[in-house]
Coordinates of C-alpha atoms in Angstrom, one line a residue:
X1 CA -70.9 118.1 -64.3
X2 CA -71.7 119.6 -67.9
X3 CA -70.4 118.5 -70.9
X4 CA -70.1 121.1 -73.1
X5 CA -68.2 119.6 -76.5
X6 CA -65.7 117.2 -77.2
X7 CA -63.2 119.6 -77.6
X8 CA -64.2 121.8 -75.3
X9 CA -63.6 119.6 -72.5
X10 CA -60.8 117.8 -73.6
X11 CA -58.5 121.2 -73.7
X12 CA -59.5 121.1 -69.6
X13 CA -56.1 120.9 -68.7
X14 CA -54.8 123.9 -70.1
X15 CA -57.8 126.2 -68.6
X16 CA -56.5 124.3 -64.8
X17 CA -52.8 125.3 -65.3
X18 CA -54.1 128.8 -66.8
X19 CA -55.3 128.9 -62.8
X20 CA -52.7 127.1 -61.8
X21 CA -50.4 130.1 -62.7
X22 CA -53.2 132.7 -61.8
X23 CA -53.1 131.6 -58.1
X24 CA -49.2 130.9 -58.3
X25 CA -48.1 135.1 -58.7
X26 CA -51.2 136.2 -56.9
X27 CA -49.8 134.0 -53.8
X28 CA -47.6 135.5 -50.7
X29 CA -43.7 134.6 -51.4
X30 CA -42.9 133.9 -48.0
X31 CA -42.2 130.5 -46.8
X32 CA -45.2 128.6 -44.9
X33 CA -43.0 126.7 -42.6
X34 CA -45.5 125.1 -41.4
X35 CA -47.3 122.1 -42.3
X36 CA -50.7 121.4 -40.6
X37 CA -51.6 118.4 -43.2
X38 CA -47.7 116.4 -42.1
X39 CA -48.9 117.1 -38.7
X40 CA -52.0 116.5 -38.1
X41 CA -51.0 113.1 -39.4
X42 CA -47.9 112.7 -37.4
X43 CA -50.9 113.4 -34.5
X44 CA -53.3 110.4 -35.5
X45 CA -50.1 108.3 -36.9
X46 CA -47.7 108.8 -34.3
X47 CA -43.8 107.0 -34.6
X48 CA -43.8 106.3 -31.2
X49 CA -45.6 106.5 -27.7
X50 CA -46.5 105.0 -23.9
X51 CA -48.5 103.5 -23.2
X52 CA -49.4 102.6 -19.2
X53 CA -50.9 99.0 -18.3
X54 CA -53.8 99.8 -15.8
X55 CA -55.8 96.3 -16.0
X56 CA -55.3 92.7 -16.8
X57 CA -57.7 90.2 -16.6
X58 CA -57.5 86.9 -17.1
X59 CA -58.6 84.2 -19.4
X60 CA -58.7 80.6 -20.8
X61 CA -55.7 78.3 -22.0
X62 CA -52.9 81.1 -20.5
X63 CA -54.4 83.6 -22.1
X64 CA -54.6 87.2 -20.4
X65 CA -56.8 90.5 -21.8
X66 CA -54.3 93.8 -21.0
X67 CA -55.7 97.2 -20.8
X68 CA -54.0 100.4 -21.5
X69 CA -54.1 104.4 -21.0
X70 CA -52.2 106.3 -22.5
X71 CA -48.7 107.5 -20.2
X72 CA -49.3 110.4 -18.5
X73 CA -45.4 110.8 -19.6
X74 CA -45.8 109.9 -23.2
X75 CA -46.0 112.5 -26.0
X76 CA -48.5 111.3 -27.8
X77 CA -51.8 112.1 -25.7
X78 CA -54.6 110.5 -27.0
X79 CA -55.0 106.9 -28.5
X80 CA -55.3 107.1 -32.3
X81 CA -57.6 106.4 -33.9
X82 CA -58.2 102.8 -35.6
X83 CA -60.3 100.3 -37.5
X84 CA -61.9 97.2 -35.7
X85 CA -59.5 94.5 -37.1
X86 CA -56.1 96.9 -36.5
X87 CA -53.2 95.6 -34.8
X88 CA -50.5 97.2 -32.5
X89 CA -46.3 97.5 -32.8
X90 CA -45.3 96.8 -29.8
X91 CA -41.3 97.2 -28.8
X92 CA -39.1 95.7 -26.5
X93 CA -35.7 96.2 -25.6
X94 CA -34.5 92.0 -23.8
X95 CA -30.8 92.6 -22.9
X96 CA -29.1 93.5 -26.0
X97 CA -31.8 92.3 -27.9
X98 CA -34.1 95.3 -29.4
X99 CA -37.3 93.6 -31.3
X100 CA -40.5 93.7 -31.6
X101 CA -44.2 91.7 -31.5
X102 CA -47.5 93.2 -33.5
X103 CA -50.9 92.0 -31.2
X104 CA -54.7 92.6 -32.8
X105 CA -56.5 95.0 -31.2
X106 CA -59.2 93.0 -29.3
X107 CA -61.6 95.8 -28.0
X108 CA -63.3 97.8 -30.4
X109 CA -62.3 101.1 -31.3
X110 CA -66.0 103.2 -30.0
X111 CA -64.3 102.5 -26.4
X112 CA -60.6 103.9 -27.2
X113 CA -62.8 108.0 -28.1
X114 CA -63.4 111.0 -26.0
X115 CA -67.1 109.6 -25.6
X116 CA -66.1 106.3 -23.6
X117 CA -67.5 106.7 -19.8
X118 CA -64.9 104.9 -18.6
X119 CA -62.1 106.1 -19.4
X120 CA -60.4 105.8 -23.4
X121 CA -58.8 102.9 -23.8
X122 CA -57.4 99.5 -25.6
X123 CA -57.1 96.0 -24.8
X124 CA -54.8 93.3 -26.8
X125 CA -55.1 89.8 -26.1
X126 CA -52.4 87.2 -25.7
X127 CA -52.1 84.1 -25.3
X128 CA -48.6 82.5 -23.9
X129 CA -46.7 80.4 -26.2
X130 CA -44.5 77.8 -24.8
X131 CA -41.1 78.7 -24.7
X132 CA -41.8 81.9 -26.7
X133 CA -39.2 84.1 -26.5
X134 CA -41.9 87.3 -25.9
X135 CA -45.1 86.0 -24.2
X136 CA -43.0 84.5 -21.1
X137 CA -41.2 88.1 -21.1
X138 CA -44.9 89.3 -20.8
X139 CA -46.0 87.1 -18.6
X140 CA -43.0 87.6 -16.5
X141 CA -42.5 91.9 -16.4
X142 CA -45.8 93.6 -17.7
X143 CA -47.8 94.4 -14.5
X144 CA -50.2 96.9 -13.8
X145 CA -48.5 100.0 -14.2
X146 CA -45.7 99.2 -16.7
X147 CA -45.0 101.7 -19.4
X148 CA -44.7 100.2 -22.4
X149 CA -43.1 101.3 -26.0
X150 CA -45.7 101.0 -29.2
X151 CA -46.8 102.2 -32.7
X152 CA -50.4 102.4 -33.5
X153 CA -52.6 102.0 -35.2
X154 CA -51.4 99.2 -38.4
X155 CA -52.1 96.8 -40.8
X156 CA -54.8 96.6 -43.4
X157 CA -57.3 93.6 -42.0
X158 CA -60.8 95.6 -41.2
X159 CA -63.8 96.3 -42.8
X160 CA -63.5 98.9 -45.6
X161 CA -68.3 99.4 -47.0
X162 CA -66.7 100.6 -50.7
X163 CA -65.0 97.0 -51.0
X164 CA -67.3 94.9 -49.1
X165 CA -69.9 92.9 -49.2
X166 CA -72.1 93.6 -46.0
X167 CA -71.3 89.9 -45.3
X168 CA -68.3 89.5 -43.4
X169 CA -68.0 86.2 -43.4
X170 CA -64.3 85.8 -40.1
X171 CA -62.8 82.5 -39.7
X172 CA -60.8 82.4 -36.8
X173 CA -58.6 80.3 -34.8
X174 CA -57.4 79.9 -31.3
X175 CA -56.0 83.5 -30.8
X176 CA -57.3 84.6 -34.1
X177 CA -60.5 85.1 -32.7
X178 CA -58.7 89.2 -31.3
X179 CA -60.0 91.2 -34.5
X180 CA -63.1 90.4 -34.6
X181 CA -63.8 90.3 -31.2
X182 CA -63.6 94.4 -31.8
X183 CA -65.7 93.9 -35.7
X184 CA -68.3 92.2 -33.9
X185 CA -68.3 94.5 -30.9
X186 CA -68.4 97.4 -33.3
X187 CA -71.5 95.5 -35.0
X188 CA -73.6 95.0 -32.5
X189 CA -73.2 98.9 -30.5
X190 CA -74.3 100.1 -33.3
X191 CA -70.7 101.7 -35.5
X192 CA -69.7 99.5 -37.5
X193 CA -72.9 99.0 -40.9
X194 CA -72.6 94.9 -41.6
X195 CA -73.5 91.6 -40.6
X196 CA -71.0 88.9 -39.3
X197 CA -71.0 85.0 -39.9
X198 CA -68.4 84.0 -37.3
X199 CA -66.6 80.4 -37.8
X200 CA -64.9 80.0 -34.5
X201 CA -62.4 76.6 -34.4
X202 CA -61.4 74.9 -31.6
X203 CA -60.3 72.3 -30.0
X204 CA -62.5 71.3 -26.9
X205 CA -65.3 73.2 -25.8
X206 CA -64.0 75.0 -23.0
X207 CA -61.0 76.3 -25.0
X208 CA -63.8 79.0 -26.6
X209 CA -61.8 81.8 -25.6
X210 CA -64.8 85.0 -25.0
X211 CA -67.0 82.2 -24.9
X212 CA -69.9 83.7 -22.6
X213 CA -69.3 87.4 -24.5
X214 CA -70.0 86.5 -27.7
X215 CA -72.9 84.2 -26.9
X216 CA -74.2 87.5 -25.4
X217 CA -73.5 90.1 -28.2
X218 CA -75.2 87.5 -30.4
X219 CA -78.4 87.4 -27.9
X220 CA -78.8 92.1 -28.5
X221 CA -77.0 91.4 -32.1
X222 CA -80.9 92.0 -33.4
X223 CA -79.3 89.0 -36.3
X224 CA -75.7 91.0 -37.1
X225 CA -73.8 88.2 -35.3
X226 CA -74.3 84.7 -36.1
X227 CA -71.1 82.3 -34.3
X228 CA -70.5 79.1 -35.3
X229 CA -68.4 77.3 -33.2
X230 CA -66.0 74.4 -34.8
X231 CA -64.5 71.7 -32.2
X232 CA -61.6 69.5 -33.8
X233 CA -62.1 67.0 -30.5
X234 CA -64.7 65.3 -29.8
X235 CA -67.4 66.4 -27.0
X236 CA -70.7 64.5 -26.6
X237 CA -71.7 67.6 -24.8
X238 CA -71.7 69.9 -28.0
X239 CA -74.5 70.5 -30.0
X240 CA -73.0 72.4 -32.2
X241 CA -70.0 71.6 -35.6
X242 CA -67.1 69.0 -35.4
X243 CA -64.6 68.5 -37.1
X244 CA -62.8 71.5 -39.3
X245 CA -63.5 74.5 -40.7
X246 CA -64.3 73.5 -44.2
X247 CA -66.0 74.6 -47.0
X248 CA -69.5 72.3 -46.4
X249 CA -70.0 74.3 -42.9
X250 CA -69.3 77.5 -44.2
X251 CA -72.5 77.2 -47.2
X252 CA -74.4 75.9 -44.5
X253 CA -74.6 78.8 -42.8
X254 CA -73.1 81.4 -46.2
X255 CA -74.4 83.4 -48.6
X256 CA -70.9 82.9 -50.1
X257 CA -71.6 85.3 -53.1
X258 CA -72.6 88.1 -51.7
X259 CA -69.8 88.0 -48.4
X260 CA -66.4 88.9 -47.9
X261 CA -63.4 86.4 -45.8
X262 CA -61.9 87.5 -42.9
X263 CA -58.8 84.8 -42.0
X264 CA -56.7 84.6 -39.1
X265 CA -55.8 82.4 -37.4
X266 CA -52.3 79.7 -36.3
X267 CA -50.2 79.3 -39.8
X268 CA -51.9 75.3 -40.4
X269 CA -55.3 76.5 -40.8
X270 CA -54.1 79.3 -43.3
X271 CA -52.6 76.3 -45.1
X272 CA -55.9 74.3 -44.2
X273 CA -58.5 77.0 -45.7
X274 CA -56.7 77.9 -48.8
X275 CA -57.8 74.3 -50.5
X276 CA -61.3 74.3 -48.5
X277 CA -61.8 77.9 -50.2
X278 CA -61.0 76.7 -54.0
X279 CA -64.6 75.0 -53.6
X280 CA -66.1 78.2 -52.9
X281 CA -64.7 79.7 -56.2
X282 CA -64.2 83.2 -54.3
X283 CA -63.0 86.0 -56.6
X284 CA -59.7 87.7 -55.1
X285 CA -61.2 90.8 -53.7
X286 CA -63.5 88.2 -51.7
X287 CA -60.4 87.4 -49.5
X288 CA -58.9 89.1 -46.6
X289 CA -56.3 87.1 -45.1
X290 CA -54.4 88.3 -41.3
X291 CA -50.7 88.1 -41.8
X292 CA -49.1 86.2 -39.2
X293 CA -46.1 86.8 -37.6
X294 CA -43.0 85.2 -38.8
X295 CA -43.1 81.5 -40.3
X296 CA -42.1 79.1 -37.5
X297 CA -41.6 75.9 -40.6
X298 CA -40.1 77.5 -42.8
X299 CA -38.2 74.1 -43.8
X300 CA -42.1 72.5 -44.1
X301 CA -42.1 74.5 -48.0
X302 CA -41.7 72.1 -50.8
X303 CA -39.5 74.7 -52.2
X304 CA -36.7 75.9 -49.7
X305 CA -33.0 74.9 -50.6
X306 CA -32.7 71.2 -49.3
X307 CA -28.3 71.5 -49.1
X308 CA -29.5 75.0 -47.3
X309 CA -31.4 73.1 -44.4
X310 CA -30.0 72.9 -40.2
X311 CA -26.8 75.4 -42.1
X312 CA -25.5 78.3 -40.0
X313 CA -24.6 81.4 -42.7
X314 CA -22.2 84.5 -42.6
X315 CA -24.0 87.7 -42.7
X316 CA -22.5 90.4 -43.4
X317 CA -24.2 94.4 -42.3
X318 CA -24.1 97.9 -43.6
X319 CA -25.8 100.6 -41.4
X320 CA -24.1 103.7 -43.0
X321 CA -20.2 103.9 -41.9
X322 CA -20.4 100.9 -39.8
X323 CA -20.1 97.2 -41.4
X324 CA -20.6 94.4 -38.2
X325 CA -20.3 90.9 -39.1
X326 CA -22.5 88.0 -37.8
X327 CA -24.7 84.1 -38.2
X328 CA -27.7 83.6 -39.2
X329 CA -29.3 80.3 -39.1
X330 CA -31.0 78.9 -42.3
X331 CA -34.2 77.6 -40.0
X332 CA -34.7 82.3 -38.7
X333 CA -35.3 84.8 -40.6
X334 CA -32.4 87.5 -41.2
X335 CA -34.3 89.9 -39.0
X336 CA -34.0 87.5 -36.1
X337 CA -30.8 87.2 -36.2
X338 CA -29.9 90.9 -36.3
X339 CA -32.0 91.1 -33.0
X340 CA -29.7 88.2 -31.5
X341 CA -26.9 90.4 -32.2
X342 CA -28.8 93.9 -30.9
X343 CA -29.2 95.5 -34.2
X344 CA -32.5 97.7 -33.8
X345 CA -33.8 97.7 -37.2
X346 CA -37.4 99.0 -37.5
X347 CA -40.5 96.4 -38.0
X348 CA -44.4 95.9 -37.1
X349 CA -45.4 93.1 -38.9
X350 CA -42.9 90.5 -38.9
X351 CA -45.0 88.9 -42.2
X352 CA -43.5 90.5 -45.0
X353 CA -46.5 93.1 -45.6
X354 CA -46.2 96.5 -43.6
X355 CA -42.5 97.1 -45.6
X356 CA -41.2 99.4 -42.1
X357 CA -37.7 96.2 -42.3
X358 CA -37.0 96.7 -46.0
X359 CA -33.4 96.4 -46.9
X360 CA -31.1 96.0 -49.9
X361 CA -29.8 92.2 -50.7
X362 CA -26.1 93.3 -51.6
X363 CA -24.3 89.4 -52.2
X364 CA -26.3 85.5 -51.9
X365 CA -29.4 84.4 -51.7
X366 CA -32.0 84.6 -49.2
X367 CA -35.3 82.3 -49.3
X368 CA -39.0 84.3 -49.2
X369 CA -41.6 83.1 -48.2
X370 CA -43.7 83.1 -50.8
X371 CA -47.9 83.9 -48.9
X372 CA -45.3 87.2 -46.9
X373 CA -43.7 88.6 -49.9
X374 CA -45.2 91.9 -49.8
X375 CA -42.5 93.5 -51.6
X376 CA -43.3 95.5 -54.9
X377 CA -42.0 93.9 -58.0
X378 CA -40.1 97.0 -58.8
X379 CA -38.3 96.2 -55.7
X380 CA -37.7 92.6 -56.4
X381 CA -35.6 93.9 -59.6
X382 CA -33.3 96.2 -57.7
X383 CA -33.1 93.7 -55.5
X384 CA -34.6 94.5 -51.8
X385 CA -36.4 92.5 -49.7
X386 CA -38.1 92.0 -46.0
X387 CA -35.5 90.6 -43.4
X388 CA -38.6 89.7 -41.3
X389 CA -39.3 87.2 -44.2
X390 CA -35.9 86.3 -45.7
X391 CA -34.5 82.9 -44.3
X392 CA -29.7 83.3 -45.2
X393 CA -29.7 80.1 -47.6
X394 CA -26.0 81.2 -48.4
X395 CA -23.8 83.8 -46.9
X396 CA -25.9 87.2 -47.3
X397 CA -24.7 91.2 -47.8
X398 CA -27.4 93.7 -47.1
X399 CA -27.1 97.0 -45.9
X400 CA -30.3 98.0 -43.6
X401 CA -31.5 101.7 -42.7
X402 CA -29.2 103.6 -40.1
X403 CA -32.0 104.5 -36.9

């Protein structure tokens, strides 16, 4: 960049505009019918694709890893590139209900590439939940050979060298280990230039997911990966840390000022860590939290209106020229009420962050979980809300997009 003088430089805009107009005059008047950039973006980020289950591996504590290839009948013919930490949104039609669920990708990005000697694949690891609407459906219906409709890649829970420090302090609980399994494999196999200190909270040693694999990865990592297992229940034979993942345990193994913190786990872990991390005096840019899906204990929030608890309200839904009346329980999200009625409403994260289910609140009042309020300030002013993270506090009237 040349600096020719104050007045000469500030007039640069005029020169650029002149060149632009000259180029327009010289250009072909025929309209461009194809947009190669838009086409490429659509190929790399497809709205929908079909994945075929090619392998199912049984893991501990009622968990399974599902391996997918791109189905031969899918219009998308390759696995879109993704980053360790991102997720897949699977689409389900169960009875009259349309619904989606996000699951973190547990395989590494390089395993989905064309250079993979084994046919390119992507994996998710899912834990079965007791009376879980979707997980029970998956256990009963997902078999080798099943075709599943999906959207990928999604999410912003990944390492970015322009933003993050060289060392990742990864804090996981339960099935929240899956995105770190993807990142760790990238690091150890030389595909991600970073280091990781992984704190993994489990109840007992037998509950540690991917235990043997993480031990092998740590041994191969040349010091780039260190795994610290923390058990909440007493185990006399365990030589690691006990209790919960506290600020003292984190300080013991980490360089706080030169690390970026990535957190993924159950909602109760988030609440506990929100207090512990205050002791570390972290900068806001140092902490990244993965979205954890819909809030299932919304009544536990102190600012939830007491008079609305346990009540059912009327919901008037406008979709194009059609109007539908349905019921919504205050303890369940507006999105859940729509799905139960068989109304298809696009949603991926189910945590108020991705914005795909963005809708207009025309009348009434909803409770929005502050931790999951991913709306822009302008949307809050104009009355837009995300049904996946909003709960009816009164009779409401809403307008949703038509699909």
